[in-house]
């Protein structure tokens, strides 16, 4: 789900995979029972909605440190940058998706000004969010070193001249710090 309609489908904002009311009920109940919840959210509206749902569960249940996770986070709105840390939500990004997605095609679906809001690992890290990288296997190969390579270089294999949001690169040292702080 996106806040602004897809540029190639001007009447479409995307749709959730299930009822948002039902999902909120499930999250509140899982949170109440101490389960960690992982949601998949790709668009900026989906990520915002997921953060709101976790915030509602936390407020209703008065829970702390359950380490809920949002997977993918391919597009993010600035208002949500700091909410991951504030809510204790893990931001799980799959850097290898940069390799298998044609940048020009991906960006043809969103407004030009939103290009810099994609795969925002560095921004999330700089705001203090707990950051995790995953493969999203079997969608992409299970190759952790390639995921690290993507996070560091942000190069697309389909066109080696394409770098996705160069300002969002993370250094090897920063990845080591992230992993060290998690253990």
PDB file of C-alpha atoms in Angstrom:
ATOM      1  CA  UNK A   1       0.000   0.000   0.000  1.00  0.00           C
ATOM      2  CA  UNK A   2       1.278   3.453  -0.909  1.00  0.00           C
ATOM      3  CA  UNK A   3       0.210   6.935   0.150  1.00  0.00           C
ATOM      4  CA  UNK A   4       0.117   8.265  -3.406  1.00  0.00           C
ATOM      5  CA  UNK A   5      -1.281   6.126  -6.245  1.00  0.00           C
ATOM      6  CA  UNK A   6       1.119   4.154  -8.397  1.00  0.00           C
ATOM      7  CA  UNK A   7       2.193   6.262 -11.363  1.00  0.00           C
ATOM      8  CA  UNK A   8       1.430   3.426 -13.792  1.00  0.00           C
ATOM      9  CA  UNK A   9      -1.969   2.715 -12.117  1.00  0.00           C
ATOM     10  CA  UNK A  10      -3.346   6.118 -11.094  1.00  0.00           C
ATOM     11  CA  UNK A  11      -6.400   4.603  -9.380  1.00  0.00           C
ATOM     12  CA  UNK A  12      -4.435   2.070  -7.315  1.00  0.00           C
ATOM     13  CA  UNK A  13      -2.835   2.433  -3.897  1.00  0.00           C
ATOM     14  CA  UNK A  14      -2.324  -1.295  -3.428  1.00  0.00           C
ATOM     15  CA  UNK A  15      -4.298  -3.487  -1.062  1.00  0.00           C
ATOM     16  CA  UNK A  16      -3.570  -5.296   2.171  1.00  0.00           C
ATOM     17  CA  UNK A  17      -3.410  -9.092   2.040  1.00  0.00           C
ATOM     18  CA  UNK A  18      -6.087  -9.360   4.740  1.00  0.00           C
ATOM     19  CA  UNK A  19      -8.577  -7.247   6.668  1.00  0.00           C
ATOM     20  CA  UNK A  20      -6.758  -4.527   8.604  1.00  0.00           C
ATOM     21  CA  UNK A  21      -9.305  -4.742  11.417  1.00  0.00           C
ATOM     22  CA  UNK A  22      -8.698  -8.486  11.769  1.00  0.00           C
ATOM     23  CA  UNK A  23      -4.941  -8.011  11.558  1.00  0.00           C
ATOM     24  CA  UNK A  24      -5.050  -5.397  14.322  1.00  0.00           C
ATOM     25  CA  UNK A  25      -6.999  -7.809  16.551  1.00  0.00           C
ATOM     26  CA  UNK A  26      -4.459 -10.587  15.912  1.00  0.00           C
ATOM     27  CA  UNK A  27      -1.524  -8.285  16.645  1.00  0.00           C
ATOM     28  CA  UNK A  28      -3.050  -7.040  19.889  1.00  0.00           C
ATOM     29  CA  UNK A  29      -3.734 -10.614  21.028  1.00  0.00           C
ATOM     30  CA  UNK A  30      -0.284 -11.914  20.009  1.00  0.00           C
ATOM     31  CA  UNK A  31       1.365  -8.936  21.720  1.00  0.00           C
ATOM     32  CA  UNK A  32      -0.725  -9.514  24.863  1.00  0.00           C
ATOM     33  CA  UNK A  33       0.480 -13.126  24.979  1.00  0.00           C
ATOM     34  CA  UNK A  34       4.130 -12.145  24.472  1.00  0.00           C
ATOM     35  CA  UNK A  35       4.527 -13.349  20.886  1.00  0.00           C
ATOM     36  CA  UNK A  36       6.796 -11.507  18.490  1.00  0.00           C
ATOM     37  CA  UNK A  37       4.974 -10.439  15.336  1.00  0.00           C
ATOM     38  CA  UNK A  38       6.587 -10.013  11.917  1.00  0.00           C
ATOM     39  CA  UNK A  39       4.648  -8.091   9.289  1.00  0.00           C
ATOM     40  CA  UNK A  40       5.535  -7.707   5.624  1.00  0.00           C
ATOM     41  CA  UNK A  41       5.115  -4.104   4.498  1.00  0.00           C
ATOM     42  CA  UNK A  42       6.571  -2.731   1.277  1.00  0.00           C
ATOM     43  CA  UNK A  43       4.881   0.601   0.519  1.00  0.00           C
ATOM     44  CA  UNK A  44       5.032   3.750   2.654  1.00  0.00           C
ATOM     45  CA  UNK A  45       1.372   3.467   3.649  1.00  0.00           C
ATOM     46  CA  UNK A  46       1.775  -0.226   4.543  1.00  0.00           C
ATOM     47  CA  UNK A  47       4.794   0.542   6.746  1.00  0.00           C
ATOM     48  CA  UNK A  48       2.940   3.436   8.414  1.00  0.00           C
ATOM     49  CA  UNK A  49      -0.085   1.203   9.028  1.00  0.00           C
ATOM     50  CA  UNK A  50       2.103  -1.565  10.489  1.00  0.00           C
ATOM     51  CA  UNK A  51       3.794   0.906  12.847  1.00  0.00           C
ATOM     52  CA  UNK A  52       0.373   2.191  13.926  1.00  0.00           C
ATOM     53  CA  UNK A  53      -0.821  -1.348  14.626  1.00  0.00           C
ATOM     54  CA  UNK A  54       2.215  -2.145  16.765  1.00  0.00           C
ATOM     55  CA  UNK A  55       1.806   1.173  18.571  1.00  0.00           C
ATOM     56  CA  UNK A  56      -1.874   0.389  19.258  1.00  0.00           C
ATOM     57  CA  UNK A  57      -0.979  -3.052  20.631  1.00  0.00           C
ATOM     58  CA  UNK A  58       1.785  -1.640  22.808  1.00  0.00           C
ATOM     59  CA  UNK A  59      -0.531   1.070  24.170  1.00  0.00           C
ATOM     60  CA  UNK A  60      -3.411  -1.335  24.804  1.00  0.00           C
ATOM     61  CA  UNK A  61      -1.293  -4.063  26.396  1.00  0.00           C
ATOM     62  CA  UNK A  62       1.336  -1.832  28.020  1.00  0.00           C
ATOM     63  CA  UNK A  63       4.025  -4.178  26.657  1.00  0.00           C
ATOM     64  CA  UNK A  64       7.714  -3.445  26.238  1.00  0.00           C
ATOM     65  CA  UNK A  65      10.614  -5.036  24.358  1.00  0.00           C
ATOM     66  CA  UNK A  66       8.715  -7.643  22.371  1.00  0.00           C
ATOM     67  CA  UNK A  67      10.872  -6.925  19.309  1.00  0.00           C
ATOM     68  CA  UNK A  68       8.150  -6.961  16.697  1.00  0.00           C
ATOM     69  CA  UNK A  69       9.499  -6.693  13.151  1.00  0.00           C
ATOM     70  CA  UNK A  70       8.511  -5.107   9.868  1.00  0.00           C
ATOM     71  CA  UNK A  71       9.938  -6.888   6.840  1.00  0.00           C
ATOM     72  CA  UNK A  72      10.930  -5.238   3.533  1.00  0.00           C
ATOM     73  CA  UNK A  73      10.298  -1.501   4.108  1.00  0.00           C
ATOM     74  CA  UNK A  74      11.079  -0.720   0.480  1.00  0.00           C
ATOM     75  CA  UNK A  75       9.439   2.704   0.664  1.00  0.00           C
ATOM     76  CA  UNK A  76       9.234   4.838   3.803  1.00  0.00           C
ATOM     77  CA  UNK A  77       7.783   8.249   4.604  1.00  0.00           C
ATOM     78  CA  UNK A  78       9.880  10.747   6.620  1.00  0.00           C
ATOM     79  CA  UNK A  79       7.301  10.938   9.434  1.00  0.00           C
ATOM     80  CA  UNK A  80       8.080   7.283  10.231  1.00  0.00           C
ATOM     81  CA  UNK A  81      11.908   7.443  10.340  1.00  0.00           C
ATOM     82  CA  UNK A  82      12.120   7.725  14.134  1.00  0.00           C
ATOM     83  CA  UNK A  83       9.090   5.597  14.987  1.00  0.00           C
ATOM     84  CA  UNK A  84      11.022   2.312  14.706  1.00  0.00           C
ATOM     85  CA  UNK A  85      13.283   3.252  17.615  1.00  0.00           C
ATOM     86  CA  UNK A  86      10.491   4.929  19.583  1.00  0.00           C
ATOM     87  CA  UNK A  87       8.332   1.790  19.375  1.00  0.00           C
ATOM     88  CA  UNK A  88      11.160  -0.753  19.589  1.00  0.00           C
ATOM     89  CA  UNK A  89      10.290  -2.197  16.170  1.00  0.00           C
ATOM     90  CA  UNK A  90      13.005  -4.037  14.230  1.00  0.00           C
ATOM     91  CA  UNK A  91      13.443  -2.770  10.664  1.00  0.00           C
ATOM     92  CA  UNK A  92      14.240  -5.833   8.538  1.00  0.00           C
ATOM     93  CA  UNK A  93      15.428  -4.975   5.035  1.00  0.00           C
ATOM     94  CA  UNK A  94      16.415  -7.373   2.258  1.00  0.00           C
ATOM     95  CA  UNK A  95      19.294  -5.620   0.429  1.00  0.00           C
ATOM     96  CA  UNK A  96      19.513  -8.370  -2.192  1.00  0.00           C
ATOM     97  CA  UNK A  97      16.222  -7.108  -3.647  1.00  0.00           C
ATOM     98  CA  UNK A  98      18.269  -4.218  -5.037  1.00  0.00           C
ATOM     99  CA  UNK A  99      20.099  -6.768  -7.200  1.00  0.00           C
ATOM    100  CA  UNK A 100      17.041  -8.374  -8.727  1.00  0.00           C
ATOM    101  CA  UNK A 101      14.834  -5.344  -9.260  1.00  0.00           C
ATOM    102  CA  UNK A 102      15.353  -3.028 -12.175  1.00  0.00           C
ATOM    103  CA  UNK A 103      15.729   0.433 -10.651  1.00  0.00           C
ATOM    104  CA  UNK A 104      14.190   2.267 -13.593  1.00  0.00           C
ATOM    105  CA  UNK A 105      11.151  -0.049 -13.571  1.00  0.00           C
ATOM    106  CA  UNK A 106      10.719   0.185  -9.777  1.00  0.00           C
ATOM    107  CA  UNK A 107      10.959   3.975  -9.864  1.00  0.00           C
ATOM    108  CA  UNK A 108       8.470   4.187 -12.728  1.00  0.00           C
ATOM    109  CA  UNK A 109       5.788   3.064 -10.227  1.00  0.00           C
ATOM    110  CA  UNK A 110       6.394   5.841  -7.680  1.00  0.00           C
ATOM    111  CA  UNK A 111       6.637   9.608  -7.826  1.00  0.00           C
ATOM    112  CA  UNK A 112      10.087  11.020  -8.628  1.00  0.00           C
ATOM    113  CA  UNK A 113      10.444  12.735  -5.241  1.00  0.00           C
ATOM    114  CA  UNK A 114       9.988   9.388  -3.464  1.00  0.00           C
ATOM    115  CA  UNK A 115      13.033   7.753  -5.061  1.00  0.00           C
ATOM    116  CA  UNK A 116      15.222   8.880  -2.175  1.00  0.00           C
ATOM    117  CA  UNK A 117      12.836   7.207   0.286  1.00  0.00           C
ATOM    118  CA  UNK A 118      13.563   3.646  -0.880  1.00  0.00           C
ATOM    119  CA  UNK A 119      15.575   1.005   1.023  1.00  0.00           C
ATOM    120  CA  UNK A 120      16.547   3.490   3.751  1.00  0.00           C
ATOM    121  CA  UNK A 121      18.943   1.363   5.813  1.00  0.00           C
ATOM    122  CA  UNK A 122      21.371   4.171   6.694  1.00  0.00           C
ATOM    123  CA  UNK A 123      18.616   6.592   7.690  1.00  0.00           C
ATOM    124  CA  UNK A 124      16.957   3.993   9.901  1.00  0.00           C
ATOM    125  CA  UNK A 125      20.281   3.109  11.478  1.00  0.00           C
ATOM    126  CA  UNK A 126      21.124   6.777  12.088  1.00  0.00           C
ATOM    127  CA  UNK A 127      17.794   7.300  13.882  1.00  0.00           C
ATOM    128  CA  UNK A 128      18.679   4.447  16.253  1.00  0.00           C
ATOM    129  CA  UNK A 129      16.378   1.791  14.828  1.00  0.00           C
ATOM    130  CA  UNK A 130      17.284  -1.833  15.370  1.00  0.00           C
ATOM    131  CA  UNK A 131      18.203  -2.907  11.844  1.00  0.00           C
ATOM    132  CA  UNK A 132      18.307  -6.435  10.447  1.00  0.00           C
ATOM    133  CA  UNK A 133      19.171  -7.708   6.996  1.00  0.00           C
ATOM    134  CA  UNK A 134      17.604 -10.831   5.570  1.00  0.00           C
ATOM    135  CA  UNK A 135      17.603 -12.699   2.287  1.00  0.00           C
ATOM    136  CA  UNK A 136      13.856 -13.195   1.738  1.00  0.00           C
ATOM    137  CA  UNK A 137      14.747 -16.721   0.598  1.00  0.00           C
ATOM    138  CA  UNK A 138      13.464 -18.334  -1.600  1.00  0.00           C
ATOM    139  CA  UNK A 139      12.581 -15.097  -3.446  1.00  0.00           C
ATOM    140  CA  UNK A 140      16.312 -14.402  -3.754  1.00  0.00           C
ATOM    141  CA  UNK A 141      19.269 -16.726  -3.096  1.00  0.00           C
ATOM    142  CA  UNK A 142      20.320 -17.435   0.477  1.00  0.00           C
ATOM    143  CA  UNK A 143      23.661 -15.622   0.241  1.00  0.00           C
ATOM    144  CA  UNK A 144      24.425 -13.476   3.312  1.00  0.00           C
ATOM    145  CA  UNK A 145      27.643 -12.063   1.849  1.00  0.00           C
ATOM    146  CA  UNK A 146      25.774 -10.803  -1.215  1.00  0.00           C
ATOM    147  CA  UNK A 147      23.220  -9.105   1.043  1.00  0.00           C
ATOM    148  CA  UNK A 148      26.065  -7.365   2.851  1.00  0.00           C
ATOM    149  CA  UNK A 149      27.581  -6.402  -0.521  1.00  0.00           C
ATOM    150  CA  UNK A 150      24.238  -4.849  -1.576  1.00  0.00           C
ATOM    151  CA  UNK A 151      23.928  -2.924   1.693  1.00  0.00           C
ATOM    152  CA  UNK A 152      27.441  -1.545   1.234  1.00  0.00           C
ATOM    153  CA  UNK A 153      27.398  -0.835  -2.529  1.00  0.00           C
ATOM    154  CA  UNK A 154      23.658  -0.653  -3.361  1.00  0.00           C
ATOM    155  CA  UNK A 155      24.562  -1.718  -6.907  1.00  0.00           C
ATOM    156  CA  UNK A 156      21.952  -3.371  -9.120  1.00  0.00           C
ATOM    157  CA  UNK A 157      23.213  -6.461 -11.012  1.00  0.00           C
ATOM    158  CA  UNK A 158      20.943  -5.739 -13.953  1.00  0.00           C
ATOM    159  CA  UNK A 159      22.836  -2.505 -14.626  1.00  0.00           C
ATOM    160  CA  UNK A 160      26.109  -2.066 -12.739  1.00  0.00           C
ATOM    161  CA  UNK A 161      25.880   1.693 -13.215  1.00  0.00           C
ATOM    162  CA  UNK A 162      22.678   1.885 -11.174  1.00  0.00           C
ATOM    163  CA  UNK A 163      23.171   2.688  -7.504  1.00  0.00           C
ATOM    164  CA  UNK A 164      20.044   2.922  -5.387  1.00  0.00           C
ATOM    165  CA  UNK A 165      20.176   5.888  -3.001  1.00  0.00           C
ATOM    166  CA  UNK A 166      23.905   6.211  -2.592  1.00  0.00           C
ATOM    167  CA  UNK A 167      23.394   8.152   0.652  1.00  0.00           C
ATOM    168  CA  UNK A 168      21.819   5.016   2.146  1.00  0.00           C
ATOM    169  CA  UNK A 169      24.995   2.904   1.880  1.00  0.00           C
ATOM    170  CA  UNK A 170      26.154   1.280   5.108  1.00  0.00           C
ATOM    171  CA  UNK A 171      29.824   0.530   5.728  1.00  0.00           C
ATOM    172  CA  UNK A 172      31.123  -2.906   6.717  1.00  0.00           C
ATOM    173  CA  UNK A 173      32.085  -1.439  10.113  1.00  0.00           C
ATOM    174  CA  UNK A 174      28.511  -0.254  10.661  1.00  0.00           C
ATOM    175  CA  UNK A 175      27.155  -3.707   9.817  1.00  0.00           C
ATOM    176  CA  UNK A 176      29.507  -5.241  12.353  1.00  0.00           C
ATOM    177  CA  UNK A 177      28.302  -2.775  14.983  1.00  0.00           C
ATOM    178  CA  UNK A 178      24.690  -3.608  14.199  1.00  0.00           C
ATOM    179  CA  UNK A 179      25.358  -7.332  14.571  1.00  0.00           C
ATOM    180  CA  UNK A 180      27.417  -6.866  17.713  1.00  0.00           C
ATOM    181  CA  UNK A 181      24.737  -4.789  19.401  1.00  0.00           C
ATOM    182  CA  UNK A 182      22.128  -7.462  18.610  1.00  0.00           C
ATOM    183  CA  UNK A 183      23.971 -10.342  20.264  1.00  0.00           C
TER     184      UNK A 183
END
